[in-house]
Coordinates of C-alpha atoms in Angstrom, one line a residue:
X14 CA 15.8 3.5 0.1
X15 CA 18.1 1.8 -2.2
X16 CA 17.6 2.2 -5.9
X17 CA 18.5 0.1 -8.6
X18 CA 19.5 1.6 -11.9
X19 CA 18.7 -0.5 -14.6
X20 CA 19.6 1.6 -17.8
X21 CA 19.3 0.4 -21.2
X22 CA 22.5 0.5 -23.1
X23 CA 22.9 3.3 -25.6
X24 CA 23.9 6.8 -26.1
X25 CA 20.7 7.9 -24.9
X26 CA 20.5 5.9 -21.7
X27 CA 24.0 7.0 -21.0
X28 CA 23.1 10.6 -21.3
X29 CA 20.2 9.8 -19.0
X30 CA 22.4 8.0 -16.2
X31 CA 24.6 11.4 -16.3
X32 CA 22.2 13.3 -16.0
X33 CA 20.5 11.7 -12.8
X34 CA 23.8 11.6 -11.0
X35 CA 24.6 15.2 -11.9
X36 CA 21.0 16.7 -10.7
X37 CA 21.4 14.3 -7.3
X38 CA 18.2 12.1 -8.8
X39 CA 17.9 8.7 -8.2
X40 CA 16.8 7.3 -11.0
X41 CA 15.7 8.9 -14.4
X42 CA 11.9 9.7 -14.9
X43 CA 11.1 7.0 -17.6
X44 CA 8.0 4.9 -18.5
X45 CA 6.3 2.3 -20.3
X46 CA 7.8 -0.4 -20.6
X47 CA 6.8 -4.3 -21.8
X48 CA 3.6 -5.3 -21.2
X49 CA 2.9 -1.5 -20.8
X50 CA 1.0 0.7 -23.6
X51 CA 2.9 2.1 -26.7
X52 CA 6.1 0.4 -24.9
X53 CA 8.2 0.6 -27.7
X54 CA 11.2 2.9 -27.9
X55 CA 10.4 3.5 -23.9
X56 CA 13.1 2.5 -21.5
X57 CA 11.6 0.8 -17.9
X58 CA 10.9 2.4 -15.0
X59 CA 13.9 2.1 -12.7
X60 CA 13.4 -0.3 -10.1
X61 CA 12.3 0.2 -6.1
X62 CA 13.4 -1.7 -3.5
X63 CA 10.5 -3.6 -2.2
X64 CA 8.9 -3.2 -5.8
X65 CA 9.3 -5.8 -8.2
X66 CA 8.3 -4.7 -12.3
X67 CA 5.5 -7.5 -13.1
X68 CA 4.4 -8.1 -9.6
X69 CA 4.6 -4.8 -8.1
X70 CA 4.3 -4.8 -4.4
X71 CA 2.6 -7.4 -2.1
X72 CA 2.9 -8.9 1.3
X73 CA 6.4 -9.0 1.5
X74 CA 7.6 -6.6 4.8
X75 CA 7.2 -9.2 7.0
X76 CA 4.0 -10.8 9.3
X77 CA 3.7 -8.1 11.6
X78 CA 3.6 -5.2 8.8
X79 CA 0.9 -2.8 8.3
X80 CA 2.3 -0.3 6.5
X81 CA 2.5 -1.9 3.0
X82 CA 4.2 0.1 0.2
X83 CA 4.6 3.3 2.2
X84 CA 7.1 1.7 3.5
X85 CA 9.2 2.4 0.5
X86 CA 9.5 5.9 1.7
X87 CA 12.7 6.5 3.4
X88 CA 14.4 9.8 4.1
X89 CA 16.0 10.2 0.7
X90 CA 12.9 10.0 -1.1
X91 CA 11.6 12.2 1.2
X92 CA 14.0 15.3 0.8
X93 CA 14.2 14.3 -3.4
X94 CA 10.1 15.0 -2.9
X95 CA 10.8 18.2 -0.9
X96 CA 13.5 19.5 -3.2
X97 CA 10.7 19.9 -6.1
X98 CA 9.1 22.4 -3.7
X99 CA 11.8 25.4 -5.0
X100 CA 8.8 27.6 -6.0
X101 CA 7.7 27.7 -2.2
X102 CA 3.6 27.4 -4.0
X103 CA 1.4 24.7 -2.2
X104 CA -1.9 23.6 -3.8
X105 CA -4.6 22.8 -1.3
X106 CA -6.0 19.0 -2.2
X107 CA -8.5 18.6 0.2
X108 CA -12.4 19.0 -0.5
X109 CA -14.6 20.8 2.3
X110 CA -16.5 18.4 4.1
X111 CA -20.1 19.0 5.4
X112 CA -23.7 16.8 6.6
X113 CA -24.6 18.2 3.1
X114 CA -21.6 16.3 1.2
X115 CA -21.4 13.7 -1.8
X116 CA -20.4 10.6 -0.1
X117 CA -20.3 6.9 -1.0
X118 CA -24.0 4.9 -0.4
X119 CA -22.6 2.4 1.8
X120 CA -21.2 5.0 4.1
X121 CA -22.9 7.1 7.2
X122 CA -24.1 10.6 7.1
X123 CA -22.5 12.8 9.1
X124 CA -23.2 15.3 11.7
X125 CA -21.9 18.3 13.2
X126 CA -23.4 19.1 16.3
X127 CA -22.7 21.6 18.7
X128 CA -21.6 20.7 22.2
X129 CA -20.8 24.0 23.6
X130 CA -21.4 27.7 22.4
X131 CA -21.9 31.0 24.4
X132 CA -25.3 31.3 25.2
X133 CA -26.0 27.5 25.4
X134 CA -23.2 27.2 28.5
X135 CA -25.2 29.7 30.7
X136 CA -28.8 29.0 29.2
X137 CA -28.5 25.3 29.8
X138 CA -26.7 25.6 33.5
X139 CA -24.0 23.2 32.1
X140 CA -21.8 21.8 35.2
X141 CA -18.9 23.5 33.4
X142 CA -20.5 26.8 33.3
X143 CA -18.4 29.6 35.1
X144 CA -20.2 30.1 38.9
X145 CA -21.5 33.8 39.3
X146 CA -19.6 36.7 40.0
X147 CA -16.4 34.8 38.6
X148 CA -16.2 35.6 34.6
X149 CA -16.7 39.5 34.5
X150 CA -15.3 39.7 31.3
X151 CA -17.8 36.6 29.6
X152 CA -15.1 34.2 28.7
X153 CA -17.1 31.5 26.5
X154 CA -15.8 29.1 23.9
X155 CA -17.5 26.8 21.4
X156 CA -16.9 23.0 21.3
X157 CA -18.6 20.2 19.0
X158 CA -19.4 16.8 19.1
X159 CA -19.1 14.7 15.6
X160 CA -20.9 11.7 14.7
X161 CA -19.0 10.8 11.2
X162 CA -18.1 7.9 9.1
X163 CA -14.6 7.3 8.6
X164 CA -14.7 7.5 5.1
X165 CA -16.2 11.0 3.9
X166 CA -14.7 13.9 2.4
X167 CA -10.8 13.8 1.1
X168 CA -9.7 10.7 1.8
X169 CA -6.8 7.7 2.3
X170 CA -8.0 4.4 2.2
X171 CA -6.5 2.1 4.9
X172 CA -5.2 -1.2 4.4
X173 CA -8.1 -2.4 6.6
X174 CA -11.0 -0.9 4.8
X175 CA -11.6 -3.8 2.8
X176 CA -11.3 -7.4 3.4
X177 CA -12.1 -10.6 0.9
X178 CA -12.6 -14.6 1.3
X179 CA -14.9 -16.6 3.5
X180 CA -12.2 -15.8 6.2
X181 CA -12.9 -11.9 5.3
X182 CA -9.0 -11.5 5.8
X183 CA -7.3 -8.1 4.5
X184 CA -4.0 -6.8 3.8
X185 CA -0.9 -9.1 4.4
X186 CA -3.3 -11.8 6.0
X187 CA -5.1 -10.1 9.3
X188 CA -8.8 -11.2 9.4
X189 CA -11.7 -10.6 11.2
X190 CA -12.1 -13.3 13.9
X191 CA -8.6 -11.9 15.1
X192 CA -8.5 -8.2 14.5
X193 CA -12.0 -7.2 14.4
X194 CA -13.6 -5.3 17.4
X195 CA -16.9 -3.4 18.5
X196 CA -14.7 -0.3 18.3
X197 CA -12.6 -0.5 15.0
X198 CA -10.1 -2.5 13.5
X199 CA -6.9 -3.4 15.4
X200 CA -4.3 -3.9 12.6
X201 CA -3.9 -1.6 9.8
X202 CA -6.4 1.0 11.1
X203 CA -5.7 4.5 9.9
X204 CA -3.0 5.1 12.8
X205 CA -0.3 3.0 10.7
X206 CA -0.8 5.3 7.6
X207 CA 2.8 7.2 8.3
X208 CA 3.1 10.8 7.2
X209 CA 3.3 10.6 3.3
X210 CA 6.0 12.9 1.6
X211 CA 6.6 11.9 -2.0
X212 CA 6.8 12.9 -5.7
X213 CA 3.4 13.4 -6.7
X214 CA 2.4 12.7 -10.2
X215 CA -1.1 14.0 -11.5
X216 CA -2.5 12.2 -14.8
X217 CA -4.9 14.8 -16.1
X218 CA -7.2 12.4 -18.1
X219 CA -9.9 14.8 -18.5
X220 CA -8.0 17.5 -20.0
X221 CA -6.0 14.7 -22.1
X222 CA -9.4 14.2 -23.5
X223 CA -10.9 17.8 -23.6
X224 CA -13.9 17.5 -21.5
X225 CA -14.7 19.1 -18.6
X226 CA -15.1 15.9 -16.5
X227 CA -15.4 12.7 -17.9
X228 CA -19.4 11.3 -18.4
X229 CA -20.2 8.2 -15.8
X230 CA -19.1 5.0 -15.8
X231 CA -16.4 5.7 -18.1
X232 CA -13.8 3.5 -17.7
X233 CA -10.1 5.0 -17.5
X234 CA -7.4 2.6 -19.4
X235 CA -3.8 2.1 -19.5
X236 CA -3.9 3.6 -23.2
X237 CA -5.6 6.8 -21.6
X238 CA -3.1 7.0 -18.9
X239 CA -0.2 6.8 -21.0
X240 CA -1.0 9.2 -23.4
X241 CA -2.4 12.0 -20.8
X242 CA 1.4 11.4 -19.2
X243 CA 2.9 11.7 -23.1
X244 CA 0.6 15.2 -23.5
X245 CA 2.2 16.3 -20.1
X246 CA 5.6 15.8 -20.7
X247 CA 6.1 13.7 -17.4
X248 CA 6.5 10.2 -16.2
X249 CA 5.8 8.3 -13.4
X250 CA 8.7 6.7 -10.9
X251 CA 8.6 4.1 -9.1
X252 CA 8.1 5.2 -5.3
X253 CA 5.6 7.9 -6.7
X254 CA 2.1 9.3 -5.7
X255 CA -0.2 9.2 -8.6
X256 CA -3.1 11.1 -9.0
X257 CA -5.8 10.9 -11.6
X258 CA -8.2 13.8 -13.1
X259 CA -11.4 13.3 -14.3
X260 CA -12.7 16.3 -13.7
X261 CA -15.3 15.3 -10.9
X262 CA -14.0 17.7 -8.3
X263 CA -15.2 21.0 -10.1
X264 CA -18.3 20.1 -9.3
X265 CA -17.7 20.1 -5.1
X266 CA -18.1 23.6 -4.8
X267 CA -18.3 24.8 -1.0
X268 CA -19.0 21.1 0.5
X269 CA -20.1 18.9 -2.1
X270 CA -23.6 19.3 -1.7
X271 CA -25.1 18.8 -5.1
X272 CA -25.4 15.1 -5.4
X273 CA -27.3 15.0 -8.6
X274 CA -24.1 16.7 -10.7
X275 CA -21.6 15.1 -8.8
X276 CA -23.2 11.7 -9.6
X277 CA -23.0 12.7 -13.0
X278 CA -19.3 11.9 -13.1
X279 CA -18.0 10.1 -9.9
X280 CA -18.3 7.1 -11.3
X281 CA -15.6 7.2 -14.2
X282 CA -12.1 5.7 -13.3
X283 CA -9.9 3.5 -14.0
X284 CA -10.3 -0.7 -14.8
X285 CA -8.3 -3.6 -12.8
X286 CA -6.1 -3.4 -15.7
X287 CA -5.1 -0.2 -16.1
X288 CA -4.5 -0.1 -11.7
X289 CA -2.4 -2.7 -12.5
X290 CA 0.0 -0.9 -14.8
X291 CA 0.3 1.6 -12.6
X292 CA 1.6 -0.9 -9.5
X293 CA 3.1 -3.2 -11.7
X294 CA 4.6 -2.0 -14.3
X295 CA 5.0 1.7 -13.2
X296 CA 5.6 1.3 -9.6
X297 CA 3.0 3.8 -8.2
X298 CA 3.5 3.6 -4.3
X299 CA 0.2 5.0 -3.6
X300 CA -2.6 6.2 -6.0
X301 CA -6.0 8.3 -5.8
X302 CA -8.3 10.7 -7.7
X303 CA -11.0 13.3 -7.5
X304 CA -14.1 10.7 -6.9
X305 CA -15.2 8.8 -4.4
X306 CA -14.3 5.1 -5.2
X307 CA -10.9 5.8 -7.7
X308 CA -12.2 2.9 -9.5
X309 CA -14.6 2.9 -12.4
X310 CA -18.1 1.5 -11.3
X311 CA -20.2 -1.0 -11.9
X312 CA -16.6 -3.0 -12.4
X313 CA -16.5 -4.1 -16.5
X314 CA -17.7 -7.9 -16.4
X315 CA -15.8 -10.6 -15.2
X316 CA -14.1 -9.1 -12.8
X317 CA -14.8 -11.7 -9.8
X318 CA -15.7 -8.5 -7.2
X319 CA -18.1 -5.2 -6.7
X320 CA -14.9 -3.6 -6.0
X321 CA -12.1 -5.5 -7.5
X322 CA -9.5 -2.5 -8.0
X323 CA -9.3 -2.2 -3.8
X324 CA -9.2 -5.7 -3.1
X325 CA -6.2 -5.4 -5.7
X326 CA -4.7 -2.2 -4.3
X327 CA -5.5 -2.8 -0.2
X328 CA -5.8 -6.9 0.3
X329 CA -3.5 -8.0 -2.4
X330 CA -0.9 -4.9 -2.7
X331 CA -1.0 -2.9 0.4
X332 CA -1.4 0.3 -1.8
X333 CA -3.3 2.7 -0.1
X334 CA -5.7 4.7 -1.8
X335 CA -6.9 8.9 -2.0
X336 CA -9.8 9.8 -3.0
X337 CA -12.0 13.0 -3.6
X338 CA -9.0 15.3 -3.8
X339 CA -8.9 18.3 -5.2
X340 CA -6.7 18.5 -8.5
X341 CA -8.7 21.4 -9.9
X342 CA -5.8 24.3 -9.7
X343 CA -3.1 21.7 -10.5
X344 CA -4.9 21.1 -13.9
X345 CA -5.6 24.9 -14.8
X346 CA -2.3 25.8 -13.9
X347 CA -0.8 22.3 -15.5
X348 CA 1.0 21.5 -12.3
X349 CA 2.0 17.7 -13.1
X350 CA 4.6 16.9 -10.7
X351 CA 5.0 18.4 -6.7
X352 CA 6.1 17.2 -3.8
X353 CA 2.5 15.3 -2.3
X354 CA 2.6 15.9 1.7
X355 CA -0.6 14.5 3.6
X356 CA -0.7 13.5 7.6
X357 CA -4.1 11.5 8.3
X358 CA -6.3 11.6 11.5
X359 CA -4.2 9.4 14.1
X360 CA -7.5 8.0 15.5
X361 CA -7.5 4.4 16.8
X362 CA -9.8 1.9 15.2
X363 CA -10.3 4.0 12.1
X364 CA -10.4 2.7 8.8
X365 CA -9.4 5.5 6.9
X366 CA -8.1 9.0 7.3
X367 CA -10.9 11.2 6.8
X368 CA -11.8 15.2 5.8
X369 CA -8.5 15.3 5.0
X370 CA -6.2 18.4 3.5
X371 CA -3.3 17.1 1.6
X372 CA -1.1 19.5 0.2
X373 CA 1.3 19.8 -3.3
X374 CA 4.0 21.5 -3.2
X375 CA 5.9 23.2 -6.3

């Protein structure tokens, strides 16, 4: 990865730059910026190879690429992440997935069946049951068979979840008529999500504005964002895993099962604009929250989409998105910035990685 350092002059920037190269940083955690909120007196976010301030990221690693911004991560990044893991505490991010869970209404159910269990293998003369006379000691074992959308429980949105245009084309130009299939997707499924090590950054909106969780449909701004990062004390880099609060997840419990109160609140998150500070002018490298669709919903007015923060973030950016993780114990024990490891399901055809368990490390 090849940073950029584009200091400000000043006695202040100065200070900054010696700081940076005396800790072994790459660049110093700043934000704001033009065209940002409350961007005066705020130096810019230094700048990314691969990220560009004003435009962000974008199809721009070549025709065959479906990795999109993760590609950004390189093993430098990857050991600064790791090095903010001194405390040796990790911080489980995933939510317990069951049939019973909250899910989005335009995905599946799921179910968990059992295949194989120790009275069923004998009971129902299965072919692989052990002949008589030949397991004296009742050696059994328990198998199951899942029918499961792609797209439940923690998650990370693949570039090739969502596609746009009559030609129903997604990230960096593959459509449907080429890359479709009766059995998945066949470029940018969830098998080209690499193993994601990064600074993690997590904007606690909800504790910014002292509420539990934040009611539905509100909408999440750049104004909110910024000043939940100025209450915290930290800033976002670019090349950084951002995370937004808004206090849905407390209501999971043991596997999401109460709808009713999880509806309550799933629906706040953030506007088109406000995800486009983040890429733009912050240079988030991947971003996600505690609900199920990051973005607020219905979509203010005007917006040109049901969805238009994921055909922003997936089709136009290649920015993948998480969603329904945990951030509870990172809020109460104000745990802004880790080291944000996650590996998704290397399934072929998939279009996201799915019941996931991400991890922060501090």
């Amino acid at each position: 990865m090849k940073w950029i350092r584009s200091f400000h002059p000043g006695r202040r920037a100065i200070l900054a730059a010696a700081l940076a190269t005396l800790s072994g940083a790459s660049a110093v955690p700043t934000t704001g910026g033009q065209d940002g909120p409350a961007a005066a007196g705020r130096a810019d976010p230094p700048t990314l190879e691969g990220w560009t301030r004003g435009k962000g990221w974008g199809w721009i690693w070549g025709p065959k690429d479906e990795v999109g911004s993760l590609n950004a991560m390189s093993d430098r990044s990857r050991g600064e992440a790791l090095r903010l893991a001194s405390e040796g505490k990790s911080y489980d991010l995933g939510q317990a997935y069951s049939r019973r869970s909250f899910r989005w209404a335009g995905h599946n159910p799921g179910e968990v069946m059992t295949f194989r269990s120790p009275d069923r293998i004998a009971a129902m003369g299965d072919p692989d049951a052990p002949p008589p006379g030949t397991n004296p000691d009742r050696i059994h074992w328990h198998s199951c068979a899942l029918f499961i959308s792609d797209n439940v429980g923690t998650q990370i949105d693949g570039l090739g979840h969502v596609t746009a245009g009559a030609d129903d084309h997604w990230y960096n130009g593959f459509t449907e008529a080429d890359w479709g299939g009766d059995f998945g997707i066949r470029k940018c499924d969830a098998t080209t999500i690499p193993p994601i090590i990064a600074r993690g950054v997590m904007v606690d909106v909800a504790a910014w504005k002292g509420v539990d969780a934040l009611p539905a449909h509100t909408v999440i701004t750049a104004e909110d964002l910024q000043a939940a990062l100025d209450r915290q004390g930290v800033a976002i880099r670019p090349g950084d895993v951002v995370l937004i609060r808004t206090g849905a997840g407390r209501y999971w419990g043991d596997e999401g099962a109460d709808h009713e109160t999880i509806a309550e609140h799933d629906s706040a998150g953030l506007d088109l604009a406000a995800t486009r500070w983040l890429v733009e002018q912050q240079g988030a490298m991947m971003v996600g929250s505690d609900t199920s669709g990051f973005e607020v919903s219905p979509p203010p007015p005007g917006t040109g989409s049901m969805i238009p923060v994921h055909k922003y973030l997936l089709v136009d950016q290649g920015v993948h998105i998480g969603e329904l993780h945990n951030l509870e114990a990172l809020s109460r024990d104000e745990v802004f910035e880790f080291c944000y490891v996650a590996s998704t399901n290397k399934i072929k055809g998939t279009t996201a990685g799915f019941a996931l368990r991400p991890i922060a490390l501090r």
